GROMACS .gro file of C-alpha atoms in nm:
model
  405
    1UNK     CA    1  -7.255   2.508  11.927
    2UNK     CA    2  -7.328   2.871  11.804
    3UNK     CA    3  -7.704   2.832  11.852
    4UNK     CA    4  -7.635   2.644  12.204
    5UNK     CA    5  -7.683   2.979  12.435
    6UNK     CA    6  -8.023   3.038  12.273
    7UNK     CA    7  -8.171   2.721  12.293
    8UNK     CA    8  -8.298   2.789  12.665
    9UNK     CA    9  -8.433   3.110  12.630
   10UNK     CA   10  -8.594   2.995  12.292
   11UNK     CA   11  -8.768   2.715  12.439
   12UNK     CA   12  -8.842   2.937  12.720
   13UNK     CA   13  -9.044   3.145  12.475
   14UNK     CA   14  -9.206   2.879  12.323
   15UNK     CA   15  -9.376   2.745  12.613
   16UNK     CA   16  -9.464   3.089  12.712
   17UNK     CA   17  -9.656   3.148  12.391
   18UNK     CA   18  -9.791   2.820  12.379
   19UNK     CA   19  -9.962   2.891  12.715
   20UNK     CA   20 -10.109   3.196  12.620
   21UNK     CA   21 -10.221   3.070  12.300
   22UNK     CA   22 -10.332   2.700  12.368
   23UNK     CA   23 -10.575   2.774  12.643
   24UNK     CA   24 -10.804   3.030  12.877
   25UNK     CA   25 -10.603   3.097  13.154
   26UNK     CA   26 -10.725   3.122  13.475
   27UNK     CA   27 -11.072   2.953  13.411
   28UNK     CA   28 -11.149   2.948  13.763
   29UNK     CA   29 -11.082   3.322  13.871
   30UNK     CA   30 -11.270   3.428  13.573
   31UNK     CA   31 -11.541   3.239  13.668
   32UNK     CA   32 -11.556   3.372  14.019
   33UNK     CA   33 -11.504   3.699  13.936
   34UNK     CA   34 -11.826   3.657  13.707
   35UNK     CA   35 -11.994   3.521  13.969
   36UNK     CA   36 -11.937   3.773  14.226
   37UNK     CA   37 -12.046   4.101  13.983
   38UNK     CA   38 -12.320   3.950  13.865
   39UNK     CA   39 -12.479   3.855  14.218
   40UNK     CA   40 -12.368   4.221  14.354
   41UNK     CA   41 -12.524   4.402  14.073
   42UNK     CA   42 -12.809   4.177  14.078
   43UNK     CA   43 -12.875   4.179  14.458
   44UNK     CA   44 -12.859   4.565  14.420
   45UNK     CA   45 -13.123   4.595  14.165
   46UNK     CA   46 -13.348   4.381  14.357
   47UNK     CA   47 -13.296   4.567  14.709
   48UNK     CA   48 -13.371   4.903  14.475
   49UNK     CA   49 -13.673   4.746  14.327
   50UNK     CA   50 -13.882   4.941  14.535
   51UNK     CA   51 -13.689   5.278  14.452
   52UNK     CA   52 -13.610   5.223  14.101
   53UNK     CA   53 -13.808   5.516  13.954
   54UNK     CA   54 -13.598   5.737  14.220
   55UNK     CA   55 -13.285   5.579  14.086
   56UNK     CA   56 -13.267   5.530  13.722
   57UNK     CA   57 -13.619   5.587  13.617
   58UNK     CA   58 -13.867   5.887  13.530
   59UNK     CA   59 -13.948   5.990  13.911
   60UNK     CA   60 -13.603   6.080  13.980
   61UNK     CA   61 -13.438   6.402  14.076
   62UNK     CA   62 -13.193   6.370  13.809
   63UNK     CA   63 -13.463   6.408  13.518
   64UNK     CA   64 -13.466   6.254  13.142
   65UNK     CA   65 -13.400   6.573  12.982
   66UNK     CA   66 -13.105   6.632  13.229
   67UNK     CA   67 -12.956   6.301  13.158
   68UNK     CA   68 -13.015   6.329  12.770
   69UNK     CA   69 -12.840   6.663  12.794
   70UNK     CA   70 -12.566   6.511  12.978
   71UNK     CA   71 -12.507   6.192  12.741
   72UNK     CA   72 -12.508   6.439  12.448
   73UNK     CA   73 -12.169   6.577  12.627
   74UNK     CA   74 -11.981   6.269  12.750
   75UNK     CA   75 -12.108   6.070  12.478
   76UNK     CA   76 -12.177   5.742  12.676
   77UNK     CA   77 -12.436   5.503  12.649
   78UNK     CA   78 -12.777   5.408  12.809
   79UNK     CA   79 -13.084   5.238  12.612
   80UNK     CA   80 -13.295   5.460  12.873
   81UNK     CA   81 -13.230   5.750  12.632
   82UNK     CA   82 -13.396   5.614  12.322
   83UNK     CA   83 -13.747   5.634  12.514
   84UNK     CA   84 -13.869   5.845  12.805
   85UNK     CA   85 -14.190   5.586  12.860
   86UNK     CA   86 -14.245   5.410  13.196
   87UNK     CA   87 -14.277   5.077  13.008
   88UNK     CA   88 -13.915   5.087  12.802
   89UNK     CA   89 -13.786   5.178  13.170
   90UNK     CA   90 -13.916   4.863  13.364
   91UNK     CA   91 -13.829   4.676  13.037
   92UNK     CA   92 -13.461   4.790  13.065
   93UNK     CA   93 -13.476   4.716  13.459
   94UNK     CA   94 -13.610   4.380  13.409
   95UNK     CA   95 -13.359   4.286  13.127
   96UNK     CA   96 -13.105   4.381  13.394
   97UNK     CA   97 -13.216   4.188  13.651
   98UNK     CA   98 -13.259   3.888  13.422
   99UNK     CA   99 -12.939   3.883  13.238
  100UNK     CA  100 -12.766   3.923  13.579
  101UNK     CA  101 -12.914   3.609  13.708
  102UNK     CA  102 -12.831   3.423  13.400
  103UNK     CA  103 -12.499   3.534  13.345
  104UNK     CA  104 -12.480   3.432  13.741
  105UNK     CA  105 -12.535   3.070  13.644
  106UNK     CA  106 -12.362   3.043  13.364
  107UNK     CA  107 -12.649   3.022  13.105
  108UNK     CA  108 -12.540   3.123  12.760
  109UNK     CA  109 -12.244   3.317  12.907
  110UNK     CA  110 -12.130   3.502  12.597
  111UNK     CA  111 -12.449   3.631  12.523
  112UNK     CA  112 -12.548   3.697  12.869
  113UNK     CA  113 -12.241   3.922  12.959
  114UNK     CA  114 -12.309   4.160  12.681
  115UNK     CA  115 -12.681   4.190  12.792
  116UNK     CA  116 -12.536   4.211  13.129
  117UNK     CA  117 -12.233   4.521  13.015
  118UNK     CA  118 -12.519   4.693  12.850
  119UNK     CA  119 -12.758   4.655  13.156
  120UNK     CA  120 -12.503   4.823  13.355
  121UNK     CA  121 -12.413   5.074  13.133
  122UNK     CA  122 -12.797   5.171  13.080
  123UNK     CA  123 -12.837   5.222  13.447
  124UNK     CA  124 -12.564   5.370  13.551
  125UNK     CA  125 -12.524   5.647  13.297
  126UNK     CA  126 -12.883   5.721  13.330
  127UNK     CA  127 -12.788   5.896  13.656
  128UNK     CA  128 -12.451   5.896  13.708
  129UNK     CA  129 -12.462   6.045  14.065
  130UNK     CA  130 -12.645   5.737  14.221
  131UNK     CA  131 -12.329   5.503  14.346
  132UNK     CA  132 -12.114   5.454  14.643
  133UNK     CA  133 -11.776   5.331  14.467
  134UNK     CA  134 -11.872   5.032  14.404
  135UNK     CA  135 -12.070   5.103  14.049
  136UNK     CA  136 -11.757   5.216  13.922
  137UNK     CA  137 -11.573   4.877  13.979
  138UNK     CA  138 -11.885   4.695  13.821
  139UNK     CA  139 -11.896   4.945  13.548
  140UNK     CA  140 -11.546   4.873  13.450
  141UNK     CA  141 -11.600   4.521  13.510
  142UNK     CA  142 -11.890   4.475  13.305
  143UNK     CA  143 -11.666   4.559  12.959
  144UNK     CA  144 -11.411   4.337  13.060
  145UNK     CA  145 -11.596   4.032  13.144
  146UNK     CA  146 -11.738   4.044  12.790
  147UNK     CA  147 -11.409   3.952  12.651
  148UNK     CA  148 -11.322   3.675  12.914
  149UNK     CA  149 -11.439   3.306  12.853
  150UNK     CA  150 -11.560   3.319  13.186
  151UNK     CA  151 -11.819   3.007  13.170
  152UNK     CA  152 -11.593   2.715  13.139
  153UNK     CA  153 -11.653   2.619  13.502
  154UNK     CA  154 -11.907   2.668  13.733
  155UNK     CA  155 -12.200   2.736  13.484
  156UNK     CA  156 -12.475   2.529  13.336
  157UNK     CA  157 -12.285   2.590  12.977
  158UNK     CA  158 -12.001   2.408  13.139
  159UNK     CA  159 -12.271   2.142  13.293
  160UNK     CA  160 -12.433   2.111  12.932
  161UNK     CA  161 -12.101   2.076  12.803
  162UNK     CA  162 -12.020   1.775  13.059
  163UNK     CA  163 -12.317   1.601  13.067
  164UNK     CA  164 -12.382   1.494  12.688
  165UNK     CA  165 -12.234   1.199  12.536
  166UNK     CA  166 -12.193   1.384  12.196
  167UNK     CA  167 -11.872   1.566  12.087
  168UNK     CA  168 -11.863   1.934  12.123
  169UNK     CA  169 -11.931   2.003  11.725
  170UNK     CA  170 -12.227   1.735  11.702
  171UNK     CA  171 -12.383   1.954  11.993
  172UNK     CA  172 -12.328   2.281  11.805
  173UNK     CA  173 -12.529   2.136  11.539
  174UNK     CA  174 -12.804   2.033  11.766
  175UNK     CA  175 -12.833   2.335  11.925
  176UNK     CA  176 -13.116   2.570  11.842
  177UNK     CA  177 -13.141   2.815  12.123
  178UNK     CA  178 -12.819   2.998  12.113
  179UNK     CA  179 -12.847   3.091  11.718
  180UNK     CA  180 -13.215   3.184  11.812
  181UNK     CA  181 -13.049   3.378  12.122
  182UNK     CA  182 -12.809   3.614  11.887
  183UNK     CA  183 -13.064   3.611  11.593
  184UNK     CA  184 -13.316   3.809  11.866
  185UNK     CA  185 -13.026   3.993  12.001
  186UNK     CA  186 -12.901   4.088  11.631
  187UNK     CA  187 -13.266   4.232  11.556
  188UNK     CA  188 -13.203   4.446  11.864
  189UNK     CA  189 -12.915   4.602  11.756
  190UNK     CA  190 -13.015   4.641  11.429
  191UNK     CA  191 -13.312   4.829  11.550
  192UNK     CA  192 -13.115   5.043  11.831
  193UNK     CA  193 -12.888   5.116  11.522
  194UNK     CA  194 -13.115   5.244  11.321
  195UNK     CA  195 -13.271   5.470  11.605
  196UNK     CA  196 -12.969   5.605  11.732
  197UNK     CA  197 -12.834   5.958  11.660
  198UNK     CA  198 -12.534   6.004  11.880
  199UNK     CA  199 -12.215   5.971  11.776
  200UNK     CA  200 -12.058   5.825  12.122
  201UNK     CA  201 -12.373   5.582  12.116
  202UNK     CA  202 -12.260   5.482  11.763
  203UNK     CA  203 -11.926   5.442  11.866
  204UNK     CA  204 -12.073   5.139  12.145
  205UNK     CA  205 -12.322   4.997  11.861
  206UNK     CA  206 -12.019   4.950  11.625
  207UNK     CA  207 -11.824   4.762  11.938
  208UNK     CA  208 -12.138   4.568  12.003
  209UNK     CA  209 -12.164   4.500  11.616
  210UNK     CA  210 -11.819   4.349  11.566
  211UNK     CA  211 -11.916   4.127  11.865
  212UNK     CA  212 -12.234   3.974  11.728
  213UNK     CA  213 -12.010   3.945  11.405
  214UNK     CA  214 -11.736   3.772  11.590
  215UNK     CA  215 -11.970   3.543  11.731
  216UNK     CA  216 -12.158   3.471  11.372
  217UNK     CA  217 -11.792   3.374  11.256
  218UNK     CA  218 -11.713   3.186  11.575
  219UNK     CA  219 -12.043   2.962  11.442
  220UNK     CA  220 -11.968   2.942  11.137
  221UNK     CA  221 -11.626   2.805  11.178
  222UNK     CA  222 -11.737   2.536  11.437
  223UNK     CA  223 -12.034   2.426  11.196
  224UNK     CA  224 -11.833   2.479  10.864
  225UNK     CA  225 -11.450   2.484  10.917
  226UNK     CA  226 -11.379   2.252  11.195
  227UNK     CA  227 -11.002   2.244  11.114
  228UNK     CA  228 -10.755   2.529  11.087
  229UNK     CA  229 -11.042   2.824  11.070
  230UNK     CA  230 -11.161   2.690  11.394
  231UNK     CA  231 -10.796   2.654  11.577
  232UNK     CA  232 -10.715   3.002  11.445
  233UNK     CA  233 -11.032   3.139  11.613
  234UNK     CA  234 -10.989   2.945  11.938
  235UNK     CA  235 -10.596   3.083  11.934
  236UNK     CA  236 -10.770   3.443  11.882
  237UNK     CA  237 -11.036   3.402  12.168
  238UNK     CA  238 -10.753   3.259  12.392
  239UNK     CA  239 -10.562   3.555  12.347
  240UNK     CA  240 -10.827   3.791  12.395
  241UNK     CA  241 -10.957   3.600  12.720
  242UNK     CA  242 -10.607   3.632  12.828
  243UNK     CA  243 -10.524   3.980  12.778
  244UNK     CA  244 -10.841   4.069  12.952
  245UNK     CA  245 -10.766   3.893  13.260
  246UNK     CA  246 -10.423   4.090  13.296
  247UNK     CA  247 -10.637   4.440  13.253
  248UNK     CA  248 -10.846   4.303  13.521
  249UNK     CA  249 -10.571   4.230  13.782
  250UNK     CA  250 -10.391   4.510  13.672
  251UNK     CA  251 -10.720   4.718  13.713
  252UNK     CA  252 -10.757   4.572  14.102
  253UNK     CA  253 -10.386   4.677  14.163
  254UNK     CA  254 -10.436   5.029  14.004
  255UNK     CA  255 -10.766   5.086  14.228
  256UNK     CA  256 -10.525   4.954  14.549
  257UNK     CA  257 -10.252   5.164  14.444
  258UNK     CA  258 -10.396   5.511  14.365
  259UNK     CA  259 -10.638   5.468  14.666
  260UNK     CA  260 -10.308   5.370  14.883
  261UNK     CA  261 -10.125   5.653  14.762
  262UNK     CA  262 -10.406   5.927  14.783
  263UNK     CA  263 -10.461   5.807  15.144
  264UNK     CA  264 -10.098   5.885  15.209
  265UNK     CA  265 -10.134   6.252  15.115
  266UNK     CA  266 -10.420   6.343  15.371
  267UNK     CA  267 -10.328   6.504  15.684
  268UNK     CA  268 -10.584   6.261  15.853
  269UNK     CA  269 -10.434   5.949  15.729
  270UNK     CA  270 -10.081   6.071  15.829
  271UNK     CA  271 -10.178   6.154  16.180
  272UNK     CA  272 -10.402   5.789  16.217
  273UNK     CA  273 -10.730   5.954  16.259
  274UNK     CA  274 -10.870   5.909  15.963
  275UNK     CA  275 -11.135   5.609  16.041
  276UNK     CA  276 -11.252   5.796  16.309
  277UNK     CA  277 -11.450   6.061  16.134
  278UNK     CA  278 -11.657   5.854  15.927
  279UNK     CA  279 -11.758   5.627  16.264
  280UNK     CA  280 -11.928   5.951  16.362
  281UNK     CA  281 -12.140   6.034  16.067
  282UNK     CA  282 -12.508   5.941  16.095
  283UNK     CA  283 -12.512   5.837  15.717
  284UNK     CA  284 -12.243   5.588  15.741
  285UNK     CA  285 -12.338   5.429  16.099
  286UNK     CA  286 -12.568   5.172  16.050
  287UNK     CA  287 -12.497   5.025  16.391
  288UNK     CA  288 -12.407   5.303  16.612
  289UNK     CA  289 -12.342   5.128  16.934
  290UNK     CA  290 -12.079   4.926  16.723
  291UNK     CA  291 -11.881   5.198  16.572
  292UNK     CA  292 -11.911   5.414  16.885
  293UNK     CA  293 -11.713   5.156  17.079
  294UNK     CA  294 -11.488   5.114  16.786
  295UNK     CA  295 -11.460   5.479  16.747
  296UNK     CA  296 -11.340   5.499  17.149
  297UNK     CA  297 -11.020   5.280  17.115
  298UNK     CA  298 -10.769   5.538  17.001
  299UNK     CA  299 -10.503   5.236  16.976
  300UNK     CA  300 -10.734   5.057  16.743
  301UNK     CA  301 -10.853   5.332  16.553
  302UNK     CA  302 -10.470   5.417  16.481
  303UNK     CA  303 -10.397   5.060  16.367
  304UNK     CA  304 -10.660   5.031  16.150
  305UNK     CA  305 -10.601   5.365  15.960
  306UNK     CA  306 -10.238   5.280  15.914
  307UNK     CA  307 -10.283   4.874  15.808
  308UNK     CA  308 -10.592   4.991  15.557
  309UNK     CA  309 -10.286   5.218  15.396
  310UNK     CA  310 -10.017   5.013  15.412
  311UNK     CA  311 -10.196   4.694  15.293
  312UNK     CA  312 -10.335   4.897  14.981
  313UNK     CA  313  -9.996   5.041  14.911
  314UNK     CA  314  -9.815   4.712  14.938
  315UNK     CA  315 -10.067   4.481  14.759
  316UNK     CA  316  -9.929   4.518  14.378
  317UNK     CA  317  -9.574   4.479  14.495
  318UNK     CA  318  -9.665   4.122  14.707
  319UNK     CA  319  -9.781   4.027  14.363
  320UNK     CA  320  -9.392   3.853  14.338
  321UNK     CA  321  -9.493   3.676  14.671
  322UNK     CA  322  -9.748   3.409  14.670
  323UNK     CA  323  -9.752   3.357  15.024
  324UNK     CA  324  -9.714   3.725  15.094
  325UNK     CA  325  -9.988   3.827  14.840
  326UNK     CA  326 -10.206   3.549  15.010
  327UNK     CA  327 -10.217   3.678  15.367
  328UNK     CA  328 -10.269   4.046  15.213
  329UNK     CA  329 -10.537   3.940  15.033
  330UNK     CA  330 -10.753   3.814  15.299
  331UNK     CA  331 -10.639   4.102  15.493
  332UNK     CA  332 -10.829   4.330  15.228
  333UNK     CA  333 -11.085   4.109  15.197
  334UNK     CA  334 -11.182   4.119  15.583
  335UNK     CA  335 -11.145   4.490  15.550
  336UNK     CA  336 -11.401   4.525  15.267
  337UNK     CA  337 -11.644   4.295  15.517
  338UNK     CA  338 -11.577   4.519  15.806
  339UNK     CA  339 -11.670   4.834  15.545
  340UNK     CA  340 -11.973   4.629  15.478
  341UNK     CA  341 -12.079   4.606  15.874
  342UNK     CA  342 -11.955   4.890  16.010
  343UNK     CA  343 -12.046   5.169  15.752
  344UNK     CA  344 -12.299   5.022  15.614
  345UNK     CA  345 -12.173   4.939  15.226
  346UNK     CA  346 -12.270   4.585  15.138
  347UNK     CA  347 -12.229   4.628  14.755
  348UNK     CA  348 -11.933   4.862  14.775
  349UNK     CA  349 -11.806   4.562  14.946
  350UNK     CA  350 -11.894   4.307  14.731
  351UNK     CA  351 -11.800   4.448  14.403
  352UNK     CA  352 -11.439   4.524  14.609
  353UNK     CA  353 -11.425   4.138  14.704
  354UNK     CA  354 -11.543   3.986  14.368
  355UNK     CA  355 -11.263   4.208  14.223
  356UNK     CA  356 -10.996   4.062  14.452
  357UNK     CA  357 -11.084   3.744  14.402
  358UNK     CA  358 -10.935   3.729  14.055
  359UNK     CA  359 -10.600   3.661  14.288
  360UNK     CA  360 -10.723   3.366  14.464
  361UNK     CA  361 -10.517   3.045  14.424
  362UNK     CA  362 -10.620   2.806  14.190
  363UNK     CA  363 -10.606   2.503  14.431
  364UNK     CA  364 -10.837   2.711  14.702
  365UNK     CA  365 -11.078   2.781  14.467
  366UNK     CA  366 -11.113   2.445  14.342
  367UNK     CA  367 -11.115   2.287  14.672
  368UNK     CA  368 -11.405   2.554  14.746
  369UNK     CA  369 -11.598   2.430  14.456
  370UNK     CA  370 -11.587   2.083  14.554
  371UNK     CA  371 -11.707   2.169  14.910
  372UNK     CA  372 -12.018   2.348  14.750
  373UNK     CA  373 -12.098   2.094  14.523
  374UNK     CA  374 -12.065   1.837  14.823
  375UNK     CA  375 -12.312   2.083  14.983
  376UNK     CA  376 -12.562   2.085  14.719
  377UNK     CA  377 -12.567   1.731  14.642
  378UNK     CA  378 -12.635   1.683  15.019
  379UNK     CA  379 -12.942   1.951  15.025
  380UNK     CA  380 -13.077   1.808  14.675
  381UNK     CA  381 -13.059   1.459  14.885
  382UNK     CA  382 -13.250   1.595  15.164
  383UNK     CA  383 -13.528   1.709  14.966
  384UNK     CA  384 -13.569   1.365  14.795
  385UNK     CA  385 -13.423   1.489  14.436
  386UNK     CA  386 -13.091   1.277  14.435
  387UNK     CA  387 -12.767   1.370  14.408
  388UNK     CA  388 -12.676   1.573  14.131
  389UNK     CA  389 -12.354   1.428  13.935
  390UNK     CA  390 -12.053   1.630  13.994
  391UNK     CA  391 -11.919   1.900  13.720
  392UNK     CA  392 -11.604   1.764  13.584
  393UNK     CA  393 -11.317   1.993  13.529
  394UNK     CA  394 -11.228   2.151  13.213
  395UNK     CA  395 -10.910   2.004  13.197
  396UNK     CA  396 -11.055   1.615  13.224
  397UNK     CA  397 -11.351   1.707  12.972
  398UNK     CA  398 -11.211   1.860  12.631
  399UNK     CA  399 -11.551   1.865  12.509
  400UNK     CA  400 -11.653   2.073  12.754
  401UNK     CA  401 -11.420   2.377  12.711
  402UNK     CA  402 -11.449   2.353  12.341
  403UNK     CA  403 -11.837   2.377  12.333
  404UNK     CA  404 -11.832   2.664  12.608
  405UNK     CA  405 -11.570   2.876  12.437
   0.00000   0.00000   0.00000
């Protein structure tokens, strides 16, 4: 009788621990975040392809020597400081584009997320004054995605695991691409460590070595210790993933909370006229007639100004109510879509919408994935290639979840 009052709380705690350690939470949410940010960065790099030398390369106003001095002061990482040759810059840029495309489709997501992060940091830290705000969000999310198991659904890795008739362990034994890829990456990492001479860069390379060694330990445990060692590593991977997912959600809330509270302190936001001024700047008016039409309506400008502040300040508090949260989430996505059109900031808006997507309901994402799969099958059928079998859900295919990790 003495332990009876503690039975229910103990059971709830046990269920919570089991839920956090037994699997990676939010597989669809992390997948949509992976797709959103890799697509945003890929489209940005492709759009700026003709101007890449002026933005991040040797022809930019922020010269290589100025960048080297800045990196020496702030201790950030960029592979573009290893050499000032045109060939090295082109190689880094191509790798950044390639890793974005491969992460988008989910090919070897664990390795590609690391290469994607290195590409983002290398280009953005080379010229820190290039960007529109969305680059900061991409910068942060590139770091967080490395810690997530973002390839469990909507990826080529998940498709490869679901299609195979072999067990996950047999597939790992036959897999040659994975070990070869990580061996090549280890060679690059060894060379980078040997030639590195900056303290901040050494810290970053140490982090990369920890990731590389962790992957090696995972591969060894899966191949030679499929019992308790594998189970322990799986629990650790789930904890890291779930922790990173919480950090991503907290980061989004922090972005909106700080933006909203800073706006409240501005006099233009207080009197409801803040939106009017960017609509009158040539730099932020890709459609002058549309901007003038919106700016001419005083009531509309006031409502949009106050509505922006209200949504941003209130959003973190709406997480406790699912229905209200979903309404405000739609409002914020529409707001960013409006910013993309009216102010000419498409990549900033894409980055913020991708960050917002971490809060989308699972049921909606499953429905969206099913509709996309049916559309893909119909398109392939029209091309005469035949429909591709539907990718199974990770809950329906334990081997797929195990293989993708």
